[in-house]
C-alpha atoms as one frame of an Amber mdcrd trajectory, in Angstrom:
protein
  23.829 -69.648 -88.308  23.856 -70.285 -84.397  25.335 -72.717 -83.231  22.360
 -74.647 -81.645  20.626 -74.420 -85.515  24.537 -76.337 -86.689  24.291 -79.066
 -84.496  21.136 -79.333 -84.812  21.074 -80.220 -88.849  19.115 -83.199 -90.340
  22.082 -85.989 -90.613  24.338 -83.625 -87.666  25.493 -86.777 -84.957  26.989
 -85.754 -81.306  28.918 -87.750 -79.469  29.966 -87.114 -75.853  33.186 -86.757
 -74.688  33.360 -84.739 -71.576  31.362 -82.984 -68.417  32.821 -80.773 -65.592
  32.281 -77.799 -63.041  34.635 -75.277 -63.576  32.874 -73.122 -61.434  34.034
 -70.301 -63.340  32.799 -67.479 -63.678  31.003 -67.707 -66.906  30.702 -71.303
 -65.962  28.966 -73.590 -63.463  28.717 -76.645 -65.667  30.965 -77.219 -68.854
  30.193 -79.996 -71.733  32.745 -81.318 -74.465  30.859 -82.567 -77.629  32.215
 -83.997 -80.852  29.847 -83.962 -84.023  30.186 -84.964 -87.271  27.441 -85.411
 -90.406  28.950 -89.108 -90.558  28.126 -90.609 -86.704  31.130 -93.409 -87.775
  33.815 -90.963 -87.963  32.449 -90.083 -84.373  34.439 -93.432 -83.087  37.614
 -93.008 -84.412  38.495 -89.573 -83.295  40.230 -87.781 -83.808  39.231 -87.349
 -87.551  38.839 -85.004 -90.023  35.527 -84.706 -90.273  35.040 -84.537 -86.642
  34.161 -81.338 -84.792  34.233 -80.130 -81.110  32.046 -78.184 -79.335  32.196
 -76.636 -75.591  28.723 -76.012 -73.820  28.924 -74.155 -70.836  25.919 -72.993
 -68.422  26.434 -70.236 -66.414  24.244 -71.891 -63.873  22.336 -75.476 -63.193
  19.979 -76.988 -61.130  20.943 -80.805 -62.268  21.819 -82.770 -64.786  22.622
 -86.209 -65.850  24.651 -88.530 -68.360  22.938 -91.655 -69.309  23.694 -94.263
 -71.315  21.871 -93.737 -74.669  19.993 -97.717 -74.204  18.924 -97.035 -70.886
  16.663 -94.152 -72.191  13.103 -93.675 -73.751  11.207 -91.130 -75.054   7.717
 -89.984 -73.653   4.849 -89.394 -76.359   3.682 -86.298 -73.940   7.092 -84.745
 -73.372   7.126 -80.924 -75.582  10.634 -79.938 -77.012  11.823 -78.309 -79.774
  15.321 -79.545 -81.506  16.546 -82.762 -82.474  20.103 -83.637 -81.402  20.117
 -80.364 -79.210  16.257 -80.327 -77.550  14.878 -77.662 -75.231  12.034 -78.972
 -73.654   9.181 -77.463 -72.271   7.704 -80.263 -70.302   9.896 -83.579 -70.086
   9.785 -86.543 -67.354  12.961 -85.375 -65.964  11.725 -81.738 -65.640   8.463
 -82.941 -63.615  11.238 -85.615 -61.701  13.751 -82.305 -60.853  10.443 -80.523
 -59.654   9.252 -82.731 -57.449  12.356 -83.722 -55.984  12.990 -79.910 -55.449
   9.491 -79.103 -53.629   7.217 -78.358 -56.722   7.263 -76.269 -59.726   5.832
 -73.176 -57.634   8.251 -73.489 -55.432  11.274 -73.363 -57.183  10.186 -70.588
 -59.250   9.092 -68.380 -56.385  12.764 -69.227 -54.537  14.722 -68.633 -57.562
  12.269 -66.205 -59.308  13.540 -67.573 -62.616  11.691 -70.375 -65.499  13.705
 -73.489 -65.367  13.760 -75.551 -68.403  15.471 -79.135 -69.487  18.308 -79.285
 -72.289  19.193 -81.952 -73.381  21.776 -83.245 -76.184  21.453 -86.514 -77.840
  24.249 -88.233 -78.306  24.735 -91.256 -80.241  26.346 -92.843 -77.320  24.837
 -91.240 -74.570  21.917 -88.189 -73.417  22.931 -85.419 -71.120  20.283 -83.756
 -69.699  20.294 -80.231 -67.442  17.975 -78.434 -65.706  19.118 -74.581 -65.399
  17.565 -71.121 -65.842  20.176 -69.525 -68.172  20.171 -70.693 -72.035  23.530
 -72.284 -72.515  26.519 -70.942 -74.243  27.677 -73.145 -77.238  30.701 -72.451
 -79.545  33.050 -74.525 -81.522  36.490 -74.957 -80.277  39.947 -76.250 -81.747
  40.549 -79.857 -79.881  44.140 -79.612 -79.773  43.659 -76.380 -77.104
């Protein structure tokens, strides 16, 4: 099983724990999860039934941590996952576009398809905009 499809699970909660630019390079942008099938276990890491997972994109064009209550969901926004969601067409995609000059633009600059990941946390969303899929893989906390 990939690791997207295991954190992805019916019952699978993520919580956040970390977000950096390493600027490695394998990595532009690195994420620290934690996930657990029981989201309580999730506040009193470290615990047993607690996993941790390192998400790094070898390139970004944004991204954002937000508060999980100061979010919403749009009815026309196409994705595809439920903690772990590649989107398709999201508010925040059509907000990075316009920002960066329109959809056409970017694409003819970069020459690459941008989409929107985003992980749903049960504390907070983190949301990137990048061309490369990212690279997700469990790791031992105590490294």
């Amino acid at each position: 099983m990939k690791t997207e499809d295991y954190i992805n699970r019916p019952g699978y909660a993520l919580g956040f724990a970390a977000i950096g630019e390493p600027r490695t390079q394998d990595a532009k942008l690195r994420i620290i999860l934690h996930g657990s099938m029981d989201e309580t276990a999730l506040l009193i890491h470290p615990h047993s039934s607690v996993e941790s997972f390192q998400v790094d994109f070898p390139a970004y064009a944004a991204y954002s941590v937000v508060a999980d209550h100061f979010t919403a969901s749009d009815k026309n926004e196409v994705y595809e996952g439920s903690t772990f969601r590649v989107y398709e067409k999201s508010i925040y995609l059509d907000f990075f576009f316009d920002r960066a000059g329109g959809h056409e633009l970017v694409h003819a600059q970069a020459g690459k398809e941008y989409k929107h990941y985003s992980f749903l946390c049960f504390d907070h969303v983190v949301d990137v905009i990048s061309s490369d899929f990212p690279v997700i893989v469990k790791i031992d906390p105590e490294e």
